[in-house]
Each structure stands twice: as C-alpha cells, then as structure tokens.
Short mmCIF file of C-alpha atoms and ligand atoms in Angstrom, two decimals:
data_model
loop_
_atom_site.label_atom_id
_atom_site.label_comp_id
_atom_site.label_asym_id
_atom_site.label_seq_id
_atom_site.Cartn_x
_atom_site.Cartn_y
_atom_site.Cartn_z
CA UNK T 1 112.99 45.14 135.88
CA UNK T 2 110.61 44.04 138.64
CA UNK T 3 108.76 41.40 135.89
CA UNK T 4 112.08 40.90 133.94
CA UNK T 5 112.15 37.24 135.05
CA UNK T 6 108.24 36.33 134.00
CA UNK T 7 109.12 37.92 131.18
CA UNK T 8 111.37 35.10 129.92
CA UNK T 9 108.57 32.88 130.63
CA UNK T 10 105.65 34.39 128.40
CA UNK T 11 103.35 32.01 129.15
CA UNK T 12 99.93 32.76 130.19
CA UNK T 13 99.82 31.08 133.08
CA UNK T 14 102.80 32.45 134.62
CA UNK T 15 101.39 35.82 133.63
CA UNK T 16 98.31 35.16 135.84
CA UNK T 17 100.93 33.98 138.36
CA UNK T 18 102.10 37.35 137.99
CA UNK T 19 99.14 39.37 138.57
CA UNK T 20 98.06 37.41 141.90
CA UNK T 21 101.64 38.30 143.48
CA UNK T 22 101.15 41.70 142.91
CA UNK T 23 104.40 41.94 139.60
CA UNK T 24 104.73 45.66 139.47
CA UNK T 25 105.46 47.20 136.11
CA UNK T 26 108.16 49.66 137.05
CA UNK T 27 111.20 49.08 139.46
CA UNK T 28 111.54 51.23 142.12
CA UNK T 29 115.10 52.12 141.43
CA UNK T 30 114.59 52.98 137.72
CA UNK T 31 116.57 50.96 134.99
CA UNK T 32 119.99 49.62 135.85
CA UNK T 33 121.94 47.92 139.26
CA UNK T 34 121.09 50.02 142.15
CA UNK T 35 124.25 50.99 143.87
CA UNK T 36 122.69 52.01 147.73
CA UNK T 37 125.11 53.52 149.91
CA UNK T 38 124.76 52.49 153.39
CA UNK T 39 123.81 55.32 156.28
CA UNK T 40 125.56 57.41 153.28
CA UNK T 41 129.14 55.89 153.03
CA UNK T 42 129.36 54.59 157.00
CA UNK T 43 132.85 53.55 155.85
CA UNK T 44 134.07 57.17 154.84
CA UNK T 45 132.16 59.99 156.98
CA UNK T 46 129.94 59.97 160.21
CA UNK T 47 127.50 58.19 159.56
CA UNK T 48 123.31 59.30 158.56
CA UNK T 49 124.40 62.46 158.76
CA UNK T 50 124.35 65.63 156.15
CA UNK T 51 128.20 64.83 155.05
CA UNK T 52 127.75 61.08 154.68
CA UNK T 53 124.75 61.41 152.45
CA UNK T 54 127.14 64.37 150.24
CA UNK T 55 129.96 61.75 150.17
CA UNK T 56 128.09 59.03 148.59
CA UNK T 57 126.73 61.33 146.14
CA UNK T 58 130.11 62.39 145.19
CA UNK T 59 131.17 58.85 145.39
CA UNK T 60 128.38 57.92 142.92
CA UNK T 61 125.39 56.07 143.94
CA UNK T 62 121.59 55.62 143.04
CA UNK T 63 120.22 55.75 146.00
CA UNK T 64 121.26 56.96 149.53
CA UNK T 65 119.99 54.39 152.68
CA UNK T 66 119.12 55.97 155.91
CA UNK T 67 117.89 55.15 159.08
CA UNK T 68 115.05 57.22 161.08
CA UNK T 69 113.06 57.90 164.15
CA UNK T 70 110.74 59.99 165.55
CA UNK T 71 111.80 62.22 168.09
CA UNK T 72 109.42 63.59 171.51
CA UNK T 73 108.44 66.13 169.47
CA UNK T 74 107.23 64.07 166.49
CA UNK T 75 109.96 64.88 164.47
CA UNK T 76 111.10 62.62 161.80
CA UNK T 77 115.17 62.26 162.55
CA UNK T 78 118.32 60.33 160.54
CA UNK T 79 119.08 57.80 163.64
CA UNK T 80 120.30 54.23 163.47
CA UNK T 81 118.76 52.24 166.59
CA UNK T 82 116.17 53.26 168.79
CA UNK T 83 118.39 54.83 171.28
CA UNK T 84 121.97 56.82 170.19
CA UNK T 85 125.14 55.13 170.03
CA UNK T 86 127.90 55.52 172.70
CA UNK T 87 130.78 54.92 169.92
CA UNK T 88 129.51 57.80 167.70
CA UNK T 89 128.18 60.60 170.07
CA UNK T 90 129.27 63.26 172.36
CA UNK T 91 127.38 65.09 174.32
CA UNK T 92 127.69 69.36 174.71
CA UNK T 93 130.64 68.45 177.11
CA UNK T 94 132.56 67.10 174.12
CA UNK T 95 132.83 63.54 176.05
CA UNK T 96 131.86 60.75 174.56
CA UNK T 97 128.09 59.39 176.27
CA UNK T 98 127.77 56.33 178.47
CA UNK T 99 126.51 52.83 178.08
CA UNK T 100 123.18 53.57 179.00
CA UNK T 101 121.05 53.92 176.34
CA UNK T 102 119.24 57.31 175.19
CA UNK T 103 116.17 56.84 173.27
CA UNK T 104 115.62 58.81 170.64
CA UNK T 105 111.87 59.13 171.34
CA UNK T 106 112.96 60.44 174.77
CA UNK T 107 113.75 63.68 173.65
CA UNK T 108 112.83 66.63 171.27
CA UNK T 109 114.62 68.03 168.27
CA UNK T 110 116.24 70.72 169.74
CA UNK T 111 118.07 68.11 172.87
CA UNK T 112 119.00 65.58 170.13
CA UNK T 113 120.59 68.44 168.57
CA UNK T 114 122.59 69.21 171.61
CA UNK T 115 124.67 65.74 170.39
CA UNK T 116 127.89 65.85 168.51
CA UNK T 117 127.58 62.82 166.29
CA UNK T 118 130.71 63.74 163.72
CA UNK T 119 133.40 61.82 165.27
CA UNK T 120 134.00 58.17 166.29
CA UNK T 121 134.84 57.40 169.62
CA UNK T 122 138.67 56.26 168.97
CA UNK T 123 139.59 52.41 170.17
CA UNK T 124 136.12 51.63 169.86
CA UNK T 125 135.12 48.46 168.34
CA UNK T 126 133.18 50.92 165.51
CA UNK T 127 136.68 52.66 165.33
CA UNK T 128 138.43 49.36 164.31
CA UNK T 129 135.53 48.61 161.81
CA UNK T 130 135.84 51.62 160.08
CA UNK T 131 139.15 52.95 160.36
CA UNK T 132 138.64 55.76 157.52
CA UNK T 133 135.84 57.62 158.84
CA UNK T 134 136.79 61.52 158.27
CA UNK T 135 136.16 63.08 161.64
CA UNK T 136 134.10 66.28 161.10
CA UNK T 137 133.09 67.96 164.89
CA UNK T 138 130.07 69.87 165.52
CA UNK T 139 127.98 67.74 162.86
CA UNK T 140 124.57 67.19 163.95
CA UNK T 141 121.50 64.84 163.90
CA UNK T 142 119.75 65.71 160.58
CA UNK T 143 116.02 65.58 160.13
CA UNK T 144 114.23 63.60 157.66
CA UNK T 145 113.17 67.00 156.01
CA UNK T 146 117.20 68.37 155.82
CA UNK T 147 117.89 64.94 154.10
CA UNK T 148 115.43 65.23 151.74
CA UNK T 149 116.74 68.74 150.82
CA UNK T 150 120.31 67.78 150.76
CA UNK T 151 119.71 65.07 148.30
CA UNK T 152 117.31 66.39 146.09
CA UNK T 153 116.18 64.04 143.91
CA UNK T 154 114.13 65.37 141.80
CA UNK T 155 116.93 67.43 140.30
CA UNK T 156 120.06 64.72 141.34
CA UNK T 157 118.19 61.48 140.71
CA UNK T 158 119.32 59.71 143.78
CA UNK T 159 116.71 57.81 145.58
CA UNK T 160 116.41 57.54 149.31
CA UNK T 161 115.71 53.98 150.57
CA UNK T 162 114.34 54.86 154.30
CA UNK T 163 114.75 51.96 157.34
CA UNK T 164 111.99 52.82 159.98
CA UNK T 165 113.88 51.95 162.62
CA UNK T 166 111.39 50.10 165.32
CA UNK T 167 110.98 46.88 166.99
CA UNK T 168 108.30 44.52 168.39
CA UNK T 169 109.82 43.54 171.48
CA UNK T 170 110.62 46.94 172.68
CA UNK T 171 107.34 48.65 172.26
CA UNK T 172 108.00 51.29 174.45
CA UNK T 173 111.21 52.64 172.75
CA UNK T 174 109.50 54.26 169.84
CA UNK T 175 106.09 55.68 169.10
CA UNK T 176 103.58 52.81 167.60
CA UNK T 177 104.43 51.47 163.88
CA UNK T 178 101.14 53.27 162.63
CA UNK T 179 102.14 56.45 164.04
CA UNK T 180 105.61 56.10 162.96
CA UNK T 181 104.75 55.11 159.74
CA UNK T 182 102.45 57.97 159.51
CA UNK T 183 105.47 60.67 160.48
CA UNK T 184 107.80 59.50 157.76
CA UNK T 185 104.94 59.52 154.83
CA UNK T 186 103.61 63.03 156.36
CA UNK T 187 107.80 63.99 155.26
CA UNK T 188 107.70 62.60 152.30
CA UNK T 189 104.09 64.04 151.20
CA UNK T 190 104.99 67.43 152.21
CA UNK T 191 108.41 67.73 150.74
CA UNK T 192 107.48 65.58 147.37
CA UNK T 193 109.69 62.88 148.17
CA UNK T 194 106.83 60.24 148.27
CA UNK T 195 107.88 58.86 144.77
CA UNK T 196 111.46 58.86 145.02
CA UNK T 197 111.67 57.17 148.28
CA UNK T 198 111.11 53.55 149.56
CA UNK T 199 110.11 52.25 152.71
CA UNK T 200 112.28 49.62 154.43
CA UNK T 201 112.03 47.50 157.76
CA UNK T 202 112.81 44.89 159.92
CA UNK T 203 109.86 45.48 161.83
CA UNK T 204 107.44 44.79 158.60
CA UNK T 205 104.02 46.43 160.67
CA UNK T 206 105.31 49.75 159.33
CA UNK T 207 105.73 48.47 155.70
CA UNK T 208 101.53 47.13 156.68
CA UNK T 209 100.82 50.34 157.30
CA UNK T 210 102.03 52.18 154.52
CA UNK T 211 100.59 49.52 151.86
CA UNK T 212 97.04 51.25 153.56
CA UNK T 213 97.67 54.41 153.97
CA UNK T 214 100.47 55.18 150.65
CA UNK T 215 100.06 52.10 148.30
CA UNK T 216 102.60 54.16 145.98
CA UNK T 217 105.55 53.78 147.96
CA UNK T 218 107.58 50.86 147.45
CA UNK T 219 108.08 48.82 149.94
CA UNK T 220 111.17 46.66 151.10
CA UNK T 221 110.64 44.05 153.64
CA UNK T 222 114.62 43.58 154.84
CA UNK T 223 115.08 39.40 156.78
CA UNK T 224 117.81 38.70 159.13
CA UNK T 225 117.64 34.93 159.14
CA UNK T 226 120.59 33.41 161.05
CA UNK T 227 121.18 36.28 163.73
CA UNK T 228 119.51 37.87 166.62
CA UNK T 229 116.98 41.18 166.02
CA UNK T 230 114.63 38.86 167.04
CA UNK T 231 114.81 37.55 163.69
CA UNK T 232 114.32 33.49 162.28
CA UNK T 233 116.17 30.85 161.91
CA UNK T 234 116.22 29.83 158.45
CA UNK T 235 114.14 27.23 158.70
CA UNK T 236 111.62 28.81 161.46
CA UNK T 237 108.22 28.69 160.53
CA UNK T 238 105.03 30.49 161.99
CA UNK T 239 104.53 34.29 162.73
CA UNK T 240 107.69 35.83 164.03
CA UNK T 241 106.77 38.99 165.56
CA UNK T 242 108.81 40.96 163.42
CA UNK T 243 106.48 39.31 160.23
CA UNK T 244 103.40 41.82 161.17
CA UNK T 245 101.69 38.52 162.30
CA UNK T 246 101.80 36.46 159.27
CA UNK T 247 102.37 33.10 158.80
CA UNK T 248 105.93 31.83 157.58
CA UNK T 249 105.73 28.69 155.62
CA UNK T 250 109.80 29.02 154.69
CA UNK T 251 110.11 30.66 152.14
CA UNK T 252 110.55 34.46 152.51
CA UNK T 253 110.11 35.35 148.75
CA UNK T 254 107.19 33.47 148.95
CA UNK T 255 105.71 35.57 152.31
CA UNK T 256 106.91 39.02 150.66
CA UNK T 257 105.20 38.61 147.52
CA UNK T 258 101.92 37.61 148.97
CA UNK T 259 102.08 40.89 150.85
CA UNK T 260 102.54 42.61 147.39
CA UNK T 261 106.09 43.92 148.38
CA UNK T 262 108.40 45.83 146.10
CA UNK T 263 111.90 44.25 147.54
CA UNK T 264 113.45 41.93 149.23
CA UNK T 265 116.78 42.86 150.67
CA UNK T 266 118.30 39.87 153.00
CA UNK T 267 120.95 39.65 154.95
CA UNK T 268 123.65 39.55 152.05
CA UNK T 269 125.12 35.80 154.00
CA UNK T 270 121.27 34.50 153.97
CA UNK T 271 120.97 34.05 150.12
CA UNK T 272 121.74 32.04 147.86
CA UNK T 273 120.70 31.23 144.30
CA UNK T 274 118.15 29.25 144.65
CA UNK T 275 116.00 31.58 146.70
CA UNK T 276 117.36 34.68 144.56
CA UNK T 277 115.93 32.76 141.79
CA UNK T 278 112.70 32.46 143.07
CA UNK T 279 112.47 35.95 144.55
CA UNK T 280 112.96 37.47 141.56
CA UNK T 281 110.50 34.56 139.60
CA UNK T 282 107.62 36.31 141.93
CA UNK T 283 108.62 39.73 140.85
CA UNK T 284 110.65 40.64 143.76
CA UNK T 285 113.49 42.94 143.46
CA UNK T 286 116.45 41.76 145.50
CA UNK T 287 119.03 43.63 146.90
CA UNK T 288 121.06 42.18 149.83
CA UNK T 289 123.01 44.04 152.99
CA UNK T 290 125.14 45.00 153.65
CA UNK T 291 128.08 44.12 151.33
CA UNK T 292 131.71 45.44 151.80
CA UNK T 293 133.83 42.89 150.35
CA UNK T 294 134.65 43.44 146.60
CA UNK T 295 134.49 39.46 146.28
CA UNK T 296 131.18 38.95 147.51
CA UNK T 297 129.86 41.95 145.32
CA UNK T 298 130.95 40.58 142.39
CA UNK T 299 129.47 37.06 143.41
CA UNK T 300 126.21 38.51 144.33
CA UNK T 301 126.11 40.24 140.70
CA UNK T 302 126.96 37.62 138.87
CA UNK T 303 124.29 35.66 140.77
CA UNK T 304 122.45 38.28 139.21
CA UNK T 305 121.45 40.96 142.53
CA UNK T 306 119.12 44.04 141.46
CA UNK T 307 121.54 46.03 143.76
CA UNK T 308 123.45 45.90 146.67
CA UNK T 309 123.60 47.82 149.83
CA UNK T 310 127.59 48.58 151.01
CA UNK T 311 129.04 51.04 153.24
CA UNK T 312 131.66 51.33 150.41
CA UNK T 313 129.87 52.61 147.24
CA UNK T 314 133.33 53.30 145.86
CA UNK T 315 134.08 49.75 145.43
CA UNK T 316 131.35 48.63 144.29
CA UNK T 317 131.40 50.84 141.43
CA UNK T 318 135.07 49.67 140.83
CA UNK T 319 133.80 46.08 140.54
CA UNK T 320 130.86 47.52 138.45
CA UNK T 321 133.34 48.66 136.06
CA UNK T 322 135.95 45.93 135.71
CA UNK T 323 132.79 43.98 134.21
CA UNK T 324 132.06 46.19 132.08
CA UNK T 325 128.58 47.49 133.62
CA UNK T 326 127.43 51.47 134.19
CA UNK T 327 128.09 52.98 137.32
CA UNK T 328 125.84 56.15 138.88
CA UNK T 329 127.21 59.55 138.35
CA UNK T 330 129.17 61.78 140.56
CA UNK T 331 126.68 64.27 141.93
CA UNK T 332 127.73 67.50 143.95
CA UNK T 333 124.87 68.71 146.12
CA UNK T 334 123.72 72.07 147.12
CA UNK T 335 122.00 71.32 150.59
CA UNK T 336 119.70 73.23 152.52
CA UNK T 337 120.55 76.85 153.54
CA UNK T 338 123.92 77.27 153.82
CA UNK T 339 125.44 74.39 153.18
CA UNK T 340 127.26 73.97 149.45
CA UNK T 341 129.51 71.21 148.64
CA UNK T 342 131.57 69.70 145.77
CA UNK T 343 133.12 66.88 144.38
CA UNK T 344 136.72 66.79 143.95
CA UNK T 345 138.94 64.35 142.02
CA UNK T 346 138.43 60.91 144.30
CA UNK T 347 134.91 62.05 145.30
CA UNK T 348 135.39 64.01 148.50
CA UNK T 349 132.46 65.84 149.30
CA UNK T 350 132.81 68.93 151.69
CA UNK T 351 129.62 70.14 153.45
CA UNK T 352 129.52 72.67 156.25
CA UNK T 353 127.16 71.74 158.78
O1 LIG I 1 119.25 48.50 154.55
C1 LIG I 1 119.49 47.43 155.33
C2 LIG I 1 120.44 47.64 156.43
O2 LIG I 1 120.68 48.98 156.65
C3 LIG I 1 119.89 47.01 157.63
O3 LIG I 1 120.75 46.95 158.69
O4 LIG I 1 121.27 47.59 160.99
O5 LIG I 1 122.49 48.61 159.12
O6 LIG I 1 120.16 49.25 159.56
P1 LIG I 1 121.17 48.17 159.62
CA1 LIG I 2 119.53 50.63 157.80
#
C-alpha cells in the first residue's frame, strides 16, 4: 500500500527515489482503507475509555485511536490533553471539576483513578458537540496496559494508533519526550503490542525518539496547519518547535518522508489533492482527522485517503458501503478481568467497568 503509488511509475529512477525516502514495503494498517475510530467512538460513549474502545469495535473499525500520558507514578494512562478536562470529569464528590487545570503528570494512578470520567458535563459546549454520548458513571481512566488487553489484537485484528500527548511549549506539564516515549514502547514491548501499534504526535520529538530506540513501530507525524497548538501556517517555513527542530521548506510530505515516517495524518481541512498526491508519491500513507461529516468522507476517499480518523466509525462504514468498498468487522471483546461485552444488532457494546 505504502509504495502503491511508485508502483505505477516502475521506473528506475523513481525506484531509487523510493529507497532514499525510506518507501516501506508493508502498510502499517494491513491491506484495505483504515477505518480509525477516534478516542474509540468520542461521538457515542465517554471518551478513551474501556467502553469507547468496545463500542468502536462493535461498530467495526481497524484500528482504535487513543490518547496517553504518563502519570506521577510513570504509568502509561488513556488521557486526551496534558491536564483532565472539566466537561468530562467528576471528581469522588460526583461534581463536575473546575477550570483549573489538573495535570495528569501531577498525580499517580491510584488519584487519577479517584476521577469519574463516564459522563459529560450537561450544557457544556462538549455536551452540544456530542449530543449522543451514552452516559455510563463510575467509568474510569484506563491504563495503556488495560487498553491493550481490552482490544486484543492479536486475536481481534484491530490496531491501536497511539497520540503521545505532549507539547514543546509547556515542558513542564509532562515528563520529557524521551522519557515519555520510552513509557509507551516499555507497554507495548511488555504486552506484545509493539507490532500492532503506531506511534502518533503533534509534538514529533517523541516520534525522533522512537525511530532510535524502536525503528519497527510506525510512525505518524499528525500537522495542524491553519490553527493554534502552536502549529504553522501553511505557508510557514523554518523549524517550528513542534517539527523536533527541523527545517520546513513547505512542504510537509516532503519533511515527513525525509524523516522516514510511516504516515501522514493532517488536519482533514489542510489537504488537498495536490499535496495528497505527493504524500502518497513519497510513500506516505495519509490519513486525515478528524472527519465526521459523511460528505467530506466520501470526498476524502474519492481523493483517494488511506483512511480516515472520525469520531463516527458508523458512518463512515455506511459511506464505505454505498460505494461499494469492504468495511471492518464487528468485533465483541472480552476485556481484562471481569469485564465481557457483546455486540448487539446496531453495534452496542456493553462493558462493565
Ligand atoms: O489522531 C489525530 C487526532 O486525534 C488529533 O487530534 O486533539 O483529537 O488528539 P486530537
Ligand atoms: Ca488524538
């Protein structure tokens, strides 16, 4: 898949081109469109949590996206953001917490567990986002490890596409990329996961750091072009601090393949065909975020997308299939102790937590 363009142009010299980018032989998501479901299905359950991750399976993707961070205590945790989110968490009082932010690197496993993060706060801006997120109380932050267990890929086939969530500009927030980089491959060494996982960022010193110290995972360097993060304007050039220090001539594609990266996955409202084109000319997989509109899936396949990343897996696969194309399997999970689920007619999974 990864070389399926250069492969239309068998010429020797664009083979060579090939080979100094770094054109891997195997895609990272296996054979087929790569239908990611975002922190689970953020649309339909609490999101990065134990439930959200069954739901999507149920729902039917290929691979699961999650966010993590490392907690006091070094633990690897399913977070998105550096700090937990007012609209989605309750503390043991049952109230909703305050503005002020609480990092996640702040506290250890068993005070992050103390957080309710099943329900969202009702009138909140997330609320009106997401209006059909099942409430389920009393569901807590999962670890990295209880992910990995709950999806199982080596028997369910779902990949896990894993966002180290970690910034530049607020060094203090989380432990250093190297370190955190180091926590999530320690997880995915230990429980096997190493080769059905990728490694995405924002921040793209952790995706450095893995190229030297796992080669083998795949790497996706995610771009925000037009928005804050501390991200570039399109046309930006130089070494945005987010870019591990490298130069940016203007072309992204360009940047990622010279750093011998796996995927590219842009901001879904940053491409367009003619850097798709010559993304996927380099080799690159691309797979945009985070798409929720049935419309601009379908133009994004028919622009010819490796995958797409969508809080709504569901629809996706319904555009999948009115052209025609495979979608992933329903897959029921049996998580970690004591936690069973299954998939009913319209893909509702139930898992205790
Ligand atoms: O996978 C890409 C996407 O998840 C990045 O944005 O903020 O939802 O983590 P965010
Ligand atoms: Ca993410």
């Amino acid at each position: 898949m990864v070389c399926r363009t250069l492969g239309v142009f068998a010429l020797a010299a664009l083979a060579a081109v090939a080979l100094e980018v770094g054109c891997a032989p195997v895609s990272p998501f296996g054979e087929g469109f790569d239908v990611q479901g975002h922190r689970g299905t953020r649309a339909r359950r609490p999101e990065n949590t134990l439930p959200s991750f069954a739901e999507a399976m149920c729902i039917g993707v290929t691979t699961v996206e999650l966010d993590v961070g490392v907690s006091k205590d070094g633990v690897v945790v399913v977070r998105h953001g550096r700090g937990l989110h007012p609209e989605i968490t309750r503390g043991p009082d049952g109230r909703f917490i305050p503005a002020e932010r609480v990092l996640i690197s702040a506290l250890t496993l068993a005070e992050l567990r103390r957080f309710d993060v099943g329900r969202v706060r009702p009138g909140s801006r997330y609320a009106m986002g997401f209006p059909e997120v099942v409430p389920i109380d009393g569901t807590r932050i999962p670890t990295l490890e209880e992910t990995i267990a709950l999806v199982d890929p080596s028997r369910s086939g779902v990949r896990l596409n894993i966002e180290t969530k970690i910034s530049p500009e607020k060094p203090a927030d989380t432990l250093p990329p190297d370190a955190f980089a180091d926590a999530v491959i320690a997880v995915l060494r230990k429980t096997g996961a190493l080769k059905y996982a990728t490694l995405q960022s924002f921040d793209w010193r952790t995706l450095a750091r893995a190229k030297a110290v796992a080669p083998e995972i795949p790497r996706v360097h995610l771009s925000h072009q037009a928005e804050a993060n501390g991200a570039l304007e399109r046309r930006q050039t130089g070494a945005p601090p987010w870019f591990a220090g490298h130069d940016y001539d203007g072309s992204l594609p360009k940047l990622i393949a010279s750093l011998e990266g796996a995927v590219w996955s842009p901001l879904y409202r940053d491409l367009d065909r003619e850097s798709l084109r010559e993304a996927q000319t380099l080799g690159l997989l691309v797979v945009p975020w985070t798409v929720n509109e049935p419309r601009d899936m379908d133009r994004l396949i028919e622009w010819g997308v490796d995958g797409l990343i969508t809080d709504y897996p569901g629809r996706l696969n319904d555009v999948l299939r009115a052209r025609g194309l495979p979608v992933p399997p329903a897959v029921a999970v049996e998580g970690a102790a004591g936690r069973s689920a299954r998939c009913p007619p319209g893909g509702t999974a139930e898992v205790s937590n």
